[in-house]
Amino acid sequence: MGLLLEHSVALVTGGSRGIGRAIALSLAEAGADVIISFRSAESEAKSVVQRIVDLGRQAAAYQVDVSNFEASQKLVEGALAKFQRLDILVNNAGLTKDTLLMRMSEADWDIVVDTNLKGVFNMSKAAIRPMMSQRSGKIINITSVAGVIGNAGQTNYAASKAGVIGFTKALAKELGSRNIQVNAVAPGLVETDMTAKLTDEQRKALAEHIPLKRTGKAEEIAGLVRFLASHDADYVTGQVICIDGGMVM
């Protein structure tokens, strides 16, 4: 029996650390060749590429700001030039600039929405042409439970992630006839660099609101993404799957 994603090519934005890193490695373990993009963490990106190569897969890393339309187009063109096809796009790149709305600057709003939402538009628009030519493809957008239920102090982040959910459903309807599945994964509180800043007391208090009484692991998010990227999920499209320990019910 072959590997789940053997002969597939995946592109993971924001793949140098955290959830993106776990996703890139999980797809490679399942047999995919993987391209990652990163914004600033070059040494971490090189480490991920080496890990993928050690797994026996091909890999590449490109420094790209996904909020830039032309740069996103060039990223996909570079992936196609190297691998001749693109089967899986994981729109994971994102950032936060948390503060209450009354204190939020226009710049804090713009950079979050431009990266988290416009970045998904930029990358998806670039990726759908080769996928339509292949008449197959998987687009998996990493949203957040904040986009489902909101979160005080994150109006910019919640709005961007809610936008990703609407985008996912609309694009799934556009591309369904071309055998391209588009889904969204909404993580809850996951152990990453972003949550590492929390104190033990803060982490414990947050966990009290989670039915499973713990935070999630990046590898658990990656496992769901790997399923959605596989042929086992060929009849799943337009879905928003919360992976949050039961936080959103």
C-alpha atoms as an extended CHARMM CRD file, in Angstrom:
* protein
*
       249  EXT
         1         1  MET       CA              0.0000000000        0.0000000000        0.0000000000  PROA      1               0.0000000000
         2         2  GLY       CA              1.4300000000        3.3830000000       -1.0240000000  PROA      2               0.0000000000
         3         3  LEU       CA              1.6770000000        6.4830000000        1.0790000000  PROA      3               0.0000000000
         4         4  LEU       CA             -1.4980000000        8.5470000000        1.4730000000  PROA      4               0.0000000000
         5         5  LEU       CA             -0.1910000000       11.5210000000       -0.5240000000  PROA      5               0.0000000000
         6         6  GLU       CA              2.4350000000        9.8970000000       -2.7180000000  PROA      6               0.0000000000
         7         7  HSD       CA              3.0900000000       11.7880000000       -6.0030000000  PROA      7               0.0000000000
         8         8  SER       CA              1.3070000000       14.8780000000       -4.6180000000  PROA      8               0.0000000000
         9         9  VAL       CA              2.7680000000       18.3840000000       -4.4320000000  PROA      9               0.0000000000
        10        10  ALA       CA              1.7310000000       20.6280000000       -1.5420000000  PROA      10              0.0000000000
        11        11  LEU       CA              2.2930000000       24.3120000000       -0.8410000000  PROA      11              0.0000000000
        12        12  VAL       CA              1.9940000000       25.4710000000        2.7810000000  PROA      12              0.0000000000
        13        13  THR       CA              2.1200000000       29.1940000000        3.5210000000  PROA      13              0.0000000000
        14        14  GLY       CA              3.6120000000       30.1940000000        6.8520000000  PROA      14              0.0000000000
        15        15  GLY       CA              5.2640000000       26.7810000000        6.9750000000  PROA      15              0.0000000000
        16        16  SER       CA              8.3920000000       27.5920000000        8.9530000000  PROA      16              0.0000000000
        17        17  ARG       CA              7.0180000000       27.2050000000       12.4780000000  PROA      17              0.0000000000
        18        18  GLY       CA              4.0090000000       26.4250000000       14.6320000000  PROA      18              0.0000000000
        19        19  ILE       CA              0.9690000000       24.8770000000       12.9750000000  PROA      19              0.0000000000
        20        20  GLY       CA              2.3670000000       25.4740000000        9.4750000000  PROA      20              0.0000000000
        21        21  ARG       CA              5.5430000000       23.5720000000       10.2810000000  PROA      21              0.0000000000
        22        22  ALA       CA              3.5700000000       20.6490000000       11.6930000000  PROA      22              0.0000000000
        23        23  ILE       CA              1.3590000000       20.6030000000        8.5860000000  PROA      23              0.0000000000
        24        24  ALA       CA              4.3240000000       20.6740000000        6.1830000000  PROA      24              0.0000000000
        25        25  LEU       CA              6.0320000000       17.7830000000        7.9750000000  PROA      25              0.0000000000
        26        26  SER       CA              2.8150000000       15.7740000000        8.2370000000  PROA      26              0.0000000000
        27        27  LEU       CA              2.1380000000       16.0920000000        4.4950000000  PROA      27              0.0000000000
        28        28  ALA       CA              5.7250000000       15.0620000000        3.7600000000  PROA      28              0.0000000000
        29        29  GLU       CA              5.4170000000       12.0400000000        6.0570000000  PROA      29              0.0000000000
        30        30  ALA       CA              2.3350000000       11.0500000000        4.0470000000  PROA      30              0.0000000000
        31        31  GLY       CA              4.3840000000       11.1480000000        0.8460000000  PROA      31              0.0000000000
        32        32  ALA       CA              3.9390000000       14.6530000000       -0.5700000000  PROA      32              0.0000000000
        33        33  ASP       CA              6.6740000000       16.8980000000       -1.9070000000  PROA      33              0.0000000000
        34        34  VAL       CA              6.2930000000       20.2020000000       -0.0520000000  PROA      34              0.0000000000
        35        35  ILE       CA              6.9610000000       23.8680000000       -0.7520000000  PROA      35              0.0000000000
        36        36  ILE       CA              6.7190000000       26.2390000000        2.1940000000  PROA      36              0.0000000000
        37        37  SER       CA              6.6180000000       30.0070000000        2.3270000000  PROA      37              0.0000000000
        38        38  PHE       CA              7.8840000000       32.1010000000        5.2040000000  PROA      38              0.0000000000
        39        39  ARG       CA              7.8740000000       35.8020000000        5.9840000000  PROA      39              0.0000000000
        40        40  SER       CA             10.9300000000       36.2390000000        8.2100000000  PROA      40              0.0000000000
        41        41  ALA       CA             11.9620000000       32.9680000000        9.8930000000  PROA      41              0.0000000000
        42        42  GLU       CA             14.5950000000       31.8960000000        7.3530000000  PROA      42              0.0000000000
        43        43  SER       CA             16.6070000000       29.5900000000        9.6220000000  PROA      43              0.0000000000
        44        44  GLU       CA             13.4560000000       27.8120000000       10.7760000000  PROA      44              0.0000000000
        45        45  ALA       CA             12.3310000000       27.4460000000        7.1450000000  PROA      45              0.0000000000
        46        46  LYS       CA             15.6650000000       25.8610000000        6.2020000000  PROA      46              0.0000000000
        47        47  SER       CA             15.2610000000       23.4520000000        9.1180000000  PROA      47              0.0000000000
        48        48  VAL       CA             11.8230000000       22.3910000000        7.8800000000  PROA      48              0.0000000000
        49        49  VAL       CA             13.1660000000       21.8550000000        4.3470000000  PROA      49              0.0000000000
        50        50  GLN       CA             15.9560000000       19.6690000000        5.7270000000  PROA      50              0.0000000000
        51        51  ARG       CA             13.4850000000       17.6130000000        7.7560000000  PROA      51              0.0000000000
        52        52  ILE       CA             11.3590000000       17.0450000000        4.6520000000  PROA      52              0.0000000000
        53        53  VAL       CA             14.4090000000       16.0200000000        2.6070000000  PROA      53              0.0000000000
        54        54  ASP       CA             15.4040000000       13.6360000000        5.4120000000  PROA      54              0.0000000000
        55        55  LEU       CA             11.9700000000       12.0330000000        4.9970000000  PROA      55              0.0000000000
        56        56  GLY       CA             12.8540000000       11.2890000000        1.3810000000  PROA      56              0.0000000000
        57        57  ARG       CA             10.6780000000       13.9620000000       -0.1710000000  PROA      57              0.0000000000
        58        58  GLN       CA             11.5410000000       17.0140000000       -2.2620000000  PROA      58              0.0000000000
        59        59  ALA       CA             11.1910000000       20.4210000000       -0.6120000000  PROA      59              0.0000000000
        60        60  ALA       CA             11.7110000000       24.1400000000       -1.1820000000  PROA      60              0.0000000000
        61        61  ALA       CA             11.2310000000       27.3200000000        0.8460000000  PROA      61              0.0000000000
        62        62  TYR       CA             10.4960000000       30.8220000000       -0.4570000000  PROA      62              0.0000000000
        63        63  GLN       CA             10.4010000000       34.1060000000        1.4430000000  PROA      63              0.0000000000
        64        64  VAL       CA              7.0500000000       35.6480000000        0.5320000000  PROA      64              0.0000000000
        65        65  ASP       CA              4.6360000000       38.1800000000        1.9760000000  PROA      65              0.0000000000
        66        66  VAL       CA              1.3060000000       36.5920000000        1.0260000000  PROA      66              0.0000000000
        67        67  SER       CA             -0.4730000000       39.9430000000        1.3600000000  PROA      67              0.0000000000
        68        68  ASN       CA              1.3700000000       40.9570000000       -1.8220000000  PROA      68              0.0000000000
        69        69  PHE       CA             -0.5550000000       39.8300000000       -4.9040000000  PROA      69              0.0000000000
        70        70  GLU       CA              2.3970000000       39.6570000000       -7.3180000000  PROA      70              0.0000000000
        71        71  ALA       CA              4.6210000000       37.8830000000       -4.7960000000  PROA      71              0.0000000000
        72        72  SER       CA              1.9050000000       35.2600000000       -4.2520000000  PROA      72              0.0000000000
        73        73  GLN       CA              1.6030000000       34.7100000000       -8.0020000000  PROA      73              0.0000000000
        74        74  LYS       CA              5.3630000000       34.2700000000       -8.2970000000  PROA      74              0.0000000000
        75        75  LEU       CA              5.3700000000       31.7640000000       -5.4300000000  PROA      75              0.0000000000
        76        76  VAL       CA              2.9040000000       29.5290000000       -7.2620000000  PROA      76              0.0000000000
        77        77  GLU       CA              4.7940000000       29.9880000000      -10.5350000000  PROA      77              0.0000000000
        78        78  GLY       CA              8.0090000000       28.9470000000       -8.7760000000  PROA      78              0.0000000000
        79        79  ALA       CA              6.3240000000       25.8680000000       -7.3400000000  PROA      79              0.0000000000
        80        80  LEU       CA              5.0110000000       24.8750000000      -10.7750000000  PROA      80              0.0000000000
        81        81  ALA       CA              8.4050000000       25.4320000000      -12.3830000000  PROA      81              0.0000000000
        82        82  LYS       CA             10.0240000000       23.1380000000       -9.8250000000  PROA      82              0.0000000000
        83        83  PHE       CA              7.3780000000       20.4210000000       -9.5320000000  PROA      83              0.0000000000
        84        84  GLN       CA              5.2000000000       20.8210000000      -12.6860000000  PROA      84              0.0000000000
        85        85  ARG       CA              1.9760000000       20.5020000000      -10.7080000000  PROA      85              0.0000000000
        86        86  LEU       CA              0.1910000000       21.6650000000       -7.5500000000  PROA      86              0.0000000000
        87        87  ASP       CA             -2.2260000000       19.3680000000       -5.7780000000  PROA      87              0.0000000000
        88        88  ILE       CA             -2.6230000000       20.8660000000       -2.3060000000  PROA      88              0.0000000000
        89        89  LEU       CA             -2.6510000000       24.4570000000       -1.0800000000  PROA      89              0.0000000000
        90        90  VAL       CA             -2.7310000000       25.1060000000        2.6630000000  PROA      90              0.0000000000
        91        91  ASN       CA             -3.3790000000       28.7610000000        3.4320000000  PROA      91              0.0000000000
        92        92  ASN       CA             -1.8870000000       28.9180000000        6.9100000000  PROA      92              0.0000000000
        93        93  ALA       CA              0.0650000000       32.2080000000        6.9860000000  PROA      93              0.0000000000
        94        94  GLY       CA             -1.4070000000       34.5810000000        9.5330000000  PROA      94              0.0000000000
        95        95  LEU       CA             -0.6860000000       37.0050000000       12.3280000000  PROA      95              0.0000000000
        96        96  THR       CA             -2.3250000000       38.8240000000       15.2210000000  PROA      96              0.0000000000
        97        97  LYS       CA             -2.2610000000       42.4090000000       16.4550000000  PROA      97              0.0000000000
        98        98  ASP       CA             -4.5430000000       42.1190000000       19.4620000000  PROA      98              0.0000000000
        99        99  THR       CA             -6.0480000000       45.0870000000       21.2840000000  PROA      99              0.0000000000
       100       100  LEU       CA             -9.4690000000       46.5040000000       22.0560000000  PROA      100             0.0000000000
       101       101  LEU       CA            -11.0910000000       48.2620000000       19.1130000000  PROA      101             0.0000000000
       102       102  MET       CA            -10.9970000000       51.6680000000       20.8170000000  PROA      102             0.0000000000
       103       103  ARG       CA             -7.1960000000       51.3720000000       20.9550000000  PROA      103             0.0000000000
       104       104  MET       CA             -6.6820000000       49.6310000000       17.6110000000  PROA      104             0.0000000000
       105       105  SER       CA             -4.8140000000       51.5720000000       14.9430000000  PROA      105             0.0000000000
       106       106  GLU       CA             -5.7250000000       51.4810000000       11.2750000000  PROA      106             0.0000000000
       107       107  ALA       CA             -2.3250000000       49.8740000000       10.6270000000  PROA      107             0.0000000000
       108       108  ASP       CA             -3.1060000000       47.0690000000       13.1040000000  PROA      108             0.0000000000
       109       109  TRP       CA             -6.3890000000       46.4350000000       11.2980000000  PROA      109             0.0000000000
       110       110  ASP       CA             -4.8750000000       46.5500000000        7.8100000000  PROA      110             0.0000000000
       111       111  ILE       CA             -1.9060000000       44.2260000000        8.3640000000  PROA      111             0.0000000000
       112       112  VAL       CA             -4.0630000000       41.5250000000        9.9760000000  PROA      112             0.0000000000
       113       113  VAL       CA             -6.7910000000       41.6220000000        7.3290000000  PROA      113             0.0000000000
       114       114  ASP       CA             -4.2810000000       41.9230000000        4.4680000000  PROA      114             0.0000000000
       115       115  THR       CA             -2.2820000000       38.9100000000        5.6580000000  PROA      115             0.0000000000
       116       116  ASN       CA             -5.0150000000       36.6440000000        7.0020000000  PROA      116             0.0000000000
       117       117  LEU       CA             -7.7630000000       37.2980000000        4.4490000000  PROA      117             0.0000000000
       118       118  LYS       CA             -6.2880000000       38.9680000000        1.3790000000  PROA      118             0.0000000000
       119       119  GLY       CA             -3.4150000000       36.4730000000        1.5580000000  PROA      119             0.0000000000
       120       120  VAL       CA             -5.9300000000       33.6380000000        1.1640000000  PROA      120             0.0000000000
       121       121  PHE       CA             -7.4100000000       35.3890000000       -1.8770000000  PROA      121             0.0000000000
       122       122  ASN       CA             -3.9740000000       35.9920000000       -3.3910000000  PROA      122             0.0000000000
       123       123  MET       CA             -2.7340000000       32.4400000000       -2.9730000000  PROA      123             0.0000000000
       124       124  SER       CA             -5.9990000000       30.7500000000       -3.9500000000  PROA      124             0.0000000000
       125       125  LYS       CA             -6.3800000000       32.8560000000       -7.0990000000  PROA      125             0.0000000000
       126       126  ALA       CA             -2.8660000000       31.8580000000       -8.1470000000  PROA      126             0.0000000000
       127       127  ALA       CA             -3.3800000000       28.1730000000       -7.3620000000  PROA      127             0.0000000000
       128       128  ILE       CA             -6.7610000000       27.4790000000       -8.9390000000  PROA      128             0.0000000000
       129       129  ARG       CA             -5.6240000000       27.7770000000      -12.5620000000  PROA      129             0.0000000000
       130       130  PRO       CA             -3.2320000000       24.7780000000      -12.4550000000  PROA      130             0.0000000000
       131       131  MET       CA             -5.7120000000       22.8540000000      -10.2960000000  PROA      131             0.0000000000
       132       132  MET       CA             -8.4930000000       23.4860000000      -12.8090000000  PROA      132             0.0000000000
       133       133  SER       CA             -6.2310000000       22.2800000000      -15.6180000000  PROA      133             0.0000000000
       134       134  GLN       CA             -5.5300000000       19.1040000000      -13.6240000000  PROA      134             0.0000000000
       135       135  ARG       CA             -9.2420000000       18.8290000000      -12.7560000000  PROA      135             0.0000000000
       136       136  SER       CA             -8.2470000000       18.0540000000       -9.1870000000  PROA      136             0.0000000000
       137       137  GLY       CA             -6.9690000000       19.8600000000       -6.1450000000  PROA      137             0.0000000000
       138       138  LYS       CA             -7.3610000000       20.5570000000       -2.4390000000  PROA      138             0.0000000000
       139       139  ILE       CA             -7.4250000000       23.9900000000       -0.8470000000  PROA      139             0.0000000000
       140       140  ILE       CA             -7.3750000000       23.9850000000        2.9500000000  PROA      140             0.0000000000
       141       141  ASN       CA             -7.7230000000       27.3120000000        4.7260000000  PROA      141             0.0000000000
       142       142  ILE       CA             -6.6410000000       27.6630000000        8.3430000000  PROA      142             0.0000000000
       143       143  THR       CA             -9.1980000000       29.8550000000       10.0540000000  PROA      143             0.0000000000
       144       144  SER       CA             -9.8710000000       30.0180000000       13.8170000000  PROA      144             0.0000000000
       145       145  VAL       CA            -12.6160000000       29.5300000000       16.3820000000  PROA      145             0.0000000000
       146       146  ALA       CA            -12.3250000000       33.3130000000       16.7660000000  PROA      146             0.0000000000
       147       147  GLY       CA            -13.8590000000       33.5610000000       13.3010000000  PROA      147             0.0000000000
       148       148  VAL       CA            -16.7930000000       31.4250000000       14.4610000000  PROA      148             0.0000000000
       149       149  ILE       CA            -17.5720000000       32.8630000000       17.9200000000  PROA      149             0.0000000000
       150       150  GLY       CA            -15.5000000000       36.0690000000       18.0940000000  PROA      150             0.0000000000
       151       151  ASN       CA            -13.0460000000       37.0500000000       20.8120000000  PROA      151             0.0000000000
       152       152  ALA       CA            -12.7520000000       40.3230000000       22.7120000000  PROA      152             0.0000000000
       153       153  GLY       CA             -9.5920000000       42.1990000000       21.7970000000  PROA      153             0.0000000000
       154       154  GLN       CA             -9.4280000000       40.5290000000       18.3890000000  PROA      154             0.0000000000
       155       155  THR       CA            -11.9080000000       42.3570000000       16.1720000000  PROA      155             0.0000000000
       156       156  ASN       CA             -9.3500000000       42.4940000000       13.3630000000  PROA      156             0.0000000000
       157       157  TYR       CA             -8.3130000000       38.8430000000       13.7200000000  PROA      157             0.0000000000
       158       158  ALA       CA            -11.8820000000       37.5520000000       14.1740000000  PROA      158             0.0000000000
       159       159  ALA       CA            -13.0960000000       39.5410000000       11.1680000000  PROA      159             0.0000000000
       160       160  SER       CA            -10.2710000000       38.2240000000        8.9930000000  PROA      160             0.0000000000
       161       161  LYS       CA            -10.8840000000       34.6240000000       10.0530000000  PROA      161             0.0000000000
       162       162  ALA       CA            -14.6620000000       34.9370000000        9.6220000000  PROA      162             0.0000000000
       163       163  GLY       CA            -13.9160000000       36.2630000000        6.1470000000  PROA      163             0.0000000000
       164       164  VAL       CA            -11.8610000000       33.1550000000        5.4290000000  PROA      164             0.0000000000
       165       165  ILE       CA            -14.8850000000       31.0270000000        6.3190000000  PROA      165             0.0000000000
       166       166  GLY       CA            -17.1340000000       32.8800000000        3.8600000000  PROA      166             0.0000000000
       167       167  PHE       CA            -14.4160000000       32.7530000000        1.2090000000  PROA      167             0.0000000000
       168       168  THR       CA            -14.0310000000       28.9870000000        1.7140000000  PROA      168             0.0000000000
       169       169  LYS       CA            -17.7300000000       28.2570000000        1.2260000000  PROA      169             0.0000000000
       170       170  ALA       CA            -18.0570000000       30.4940000000       -1.8370000000  PROA      170             0.0000000000
       171       171  LEU       CA            -14.9430000000       29.0770000000       -3.5140000000  PROA      171             0.0000000000
       172       172  ALA       CA            -16.0510000000       25.5000000000       -2.7660000000  PROA      172             0.0000000000
       173       173  LYS       CA            -19.2280000000       26.2020000000       -4.7530000000  PROA      173             0.0000000000
       174       174  GLU       CA            -17.2550000000       27.7460000000       -7.6200000000  PROA      174             0.0000000000
       175       175  LEU       CA            -14.7790000000       24.8760000000       -7.9420000000  PROA      175             0.0000000000
       176       176  GLY       CA            -16.8800000000       21.8260000000       -7.0730000000  PROA      176             0.0000000000
       177       177  SER       CA            -17.5910000000       20.9660000000      -10.7070000000  PROA      177             0.0000000000
       178       178  ARG       CA            -13.8340000000       20.9400000000      -11.3820000000  PROA      178             0.0000000000
       179       179  ASN       CA            -13.2180000000       18.2740000000       -8.7030000000  PROA      179             0.0000000000
       180       180  ILE       CA            -11.4480000000       20.7500000000       -6.4040000000  PROA      180             0.0000000000
       181       181  GLN       CA            -12.3490000000       20.5580000000       -2.7220000000  PROA      181             0.0000000000
       182       182  VAL       CA            -12.1100000000       23.6690000000       -0.5220000000  PROA      182             0.0000000000
       183       183  ASN       CA            -12.3800000000       23.3740000000        3.2470000000  PROA      183             0.0000000000
       184       184  ALA       CA            -11.4830000000       25.3220000000        6.3730000000  PROA      184             0.0000000000
       185       185  VAL       CA             -9.9610000000       24.1370000000        9.6280000000  PROA      185             0.0000000000
       186       186  ALA       CA            -10.7060000000       26.2070000000       12.7390000000  PROA      186             0.0000000000
       187       187  PRO       CA             -8.2360000000       25.5000000000       15.5530000000  PROA      187             0.0000000000
       188       188  GLY       CA             -8.9810000000       26.4700000000       19.1180000000  PROA      188             0.0000000000
       189       189  LEU       CA             -6.2500000000       27.1660000000       21.6510000000  PROA      189             0.0000000000
       190       190  VAL       CA             -3.1340000000       25.4220000000       20.3340000000  PROA      190             0.0000000000
       191       191  GLU       CA              0.3810000000       25.3030000000       21.7710000000  PROA      191             0.0000000000
       192       192  THR       CA              2.4380000000       27.5040000000       19.4220000000  PROA      192             0.0000000000
       193       193  ASP       CA              4.8040000000       30.4750000000       19.6280000000  PROA      193             0.0000000000
       194       194  MET       CA              1.7130000000       32.6820000000       19.8850000000  PROA      194             0.0000000000
       195       195  THR       CA              0.4080000000       30.9270000000       23.0150000000  PROA      195             0.0000000000
       196       196  ALA       CA              3.8550000000       30.4150000000       24.5560000000  PROA      196             0.0000000000
       197       197  LYS       CA              3.6220000000       33.9860000000       25.8630000000  PROA      197             0.0000000000
       198       198  LEU       CA              0.7730000000       33.0110000000       28.1900000000  PROA      198             0.0000000000
       199       199  THR       CA              1.5000000000       32.3840000000       31.8560000000  PROA      199             0.0000000000
       200       200  ASP       CA              0.6670000000       29.0060000000       33.4350000000  PROA      200             0.0000000000
       201       201  GLU       CA             -2.2280000000       30.7010000000       35.2330000000  PROA      201             0.0000000000
       202       202  GLN       CA             -3.6080000000       32.1390000000       31.9940000000  PROA      202             0.0000000000
       203       203  ARG       CA             -3.2530000000       28.8000000000       30.2290000000  PROA      203             0.0000000000
       204       204  LYS       CA             -5.0180000000       26.9840000000       33.0770000000  PROA      204             0.0000000000
       205       205  ALA       CA             -7.8450000000       29.5350000000       33.1290000000  PROA      205             0.0000000000
       206       206  LEU       CA             -8.3620000000       29.1790000000       29.3850000000  PROA      206             0.0000000000
       207       207  ALA       CA             -8.3020000000       25.3850000000       29.6020000000  PROA      207             0.0000000000
       208       208  GLU       CA            -11.1740000000       25.5120000000       32.0920000000  PROA      208             0.0000000000
       209       209  HSD       CA            -13.4280000000       26.6720000000       29.2360000000  PROA      209             0.0000000000
       210       210  ILE       CA            -12.4340000000       23.7070000000       27.0570000000  PROA      210             0.0000000000
       211       211  PRO       CA            -14.4040000000       20.4780000000       27.6180000000  PROA      211             0.0000000000
       212       212  LEU       CA            -11.2510000000       18.3730000000       27.1080000000  PROA      212             0.0000000000
       213       213  LYS       CA             -9.4890000000       20.5730000000       29.7170000000  PROA      213             0.0000000000
       214       214  ARG       CA             -6.3120000000       21.0220000000       27.6970000000  PROA      214             0.0000000000
       215       215  THR       CA             -4.8260000000       22.9670000000       24.8340000000  PROA      215             0.0000000000
       216       216  GLY       CA             -4.3360000000       21.3860000000       21.4300000000  PROA      216             0.0000000000
       217       217  LYS       CA             -1.1200000000       20.3530000000       19.7380000000  PROA      217             0.0000000000
       218       218  ALA       CA              0.0220000000       21.5610000000       16.3230000000  PROA      218             0.0000000000
       219       219  GLU       CA              0.3750000000       17.9180000000       15.2560000000  PROA      219             0.0000000000
       220       220  GLU       CA             -3.3340000000       17.3620000000       15.9470000000  PROA      220             0.0000000000
       221       221  ILE       CA             -4.2550000000       20.2020000000       13.5840000000  PROA      221             0.0000000000
       222       222  ALA       CA             -1.8310000000       18.7630000000       11.0180000000  PROA      222             0.0000000000
       223       223  GLY       CA             -3.5320000000       15.3640000000       11.1960000000  PROA      223             0.0000000000
       224       224  LEU       CA             -6.8730000000       16.8750000000       10.2200000000  PROA      224             0.0000000000
       225       225  VAL       CA             -5.2840000000       18.8390000000        7.3840000000  PROA      225             0.0000000000
       226       226  ARG       CA             -3.5910000000       15.6680000000        6.1220000000  PROA      226             0.0000000000
       227       227  PHE       CA             -6.9740000000       13.9110000000        6.0230000000  PROA      227             0.0000000000
       228       228  LEU       CA             -8.5760000000       16.7920000000        4.1070000000  PROA      228             0.0000000000
       229       229  ALA       CA             -5.6540000000       16.7740000000        1.6620000000  PROA      229             0.0000000000
       230       230  SER       CA             -6.1020000000       13.0610000000        0.9350000000  PROA      230             0.0000000000
       231       231  HSD       CA             -8.4410000000       11.1540000000       -1.3680000000  PROA      231             0.0000000000
       232       232  ASP       CA            -10.2650000000        9.9530000000        1.7580000000  PROA      232             0.0000000000
       233       233  ALA       CA            -11.8080000000       13.4510000000        1.8480000000  PROA      233             0.0000000000
       234       234  ASP       CA            -12.7620000000       13.6710000000       -1.8410000000  PROA      234             0.0000000000
       235       235  TYR       CA            -16.4490000000       14.0510000000       -0.9170000000  PROA      235             0.0000000000
       236       236  VAL       CA            -15.8290000000       16.7320000000        1.7160000000  PROA      236             0.0000000000
       237       237  THR       CA            -16.0400000000       20.3400000000        0.5370000000  PROA      237             0.0000000000
       238       238  GLY       CA            -17.2210000000       23.7120000000        1.8300000000  PROA      238             0.0000000000
       239       239  GLN       CA            -16.8540000000       22.5910000000        5.4340000000  PROA      239             0.0000000000
       240       240  VAL       CA            -15.5270000000       24.4240000000        8.4790000000  PROA      240             0.0000000000
       241       241  ILE       CA            -14.1830000000       21.8890000000       10.9420000000  PROA      241             0.0000000000
       242       242  CYS       CA            -13.4930000000       23.1140000000       14.4640000000  PROA      242             0.0000000000
       243       243  ILE       CA            -10.6340000000       21.2850000000       16.1550000000  PROA      243             0.0000000000
       244       244  ASP       CA            -10.7990000000       22.8600000000       19.5540000000  PROA      244             0.0000000000
       245       245  GLY       CA            -11.3250000000       20.2910000000       22.3160000000  PROA      245             0.0000000000
       246       246  GLY       CA            -15.0280000000       21.0750000000       22.2580000000  PROA      246             0.0000000000
       247       247  MET       CA            -14.7390000000       24.8360000000       22.8170000000  PROA      247             0.0000000000
       248       248  VAL       CA            -17.2980000000       25.5690000000       20.0680000000  PROA      248             0.0000000000
       249       249  MET       CA            -20.3980000000       23.4010000000       20.1890000000  PROA      249             0.0000000000
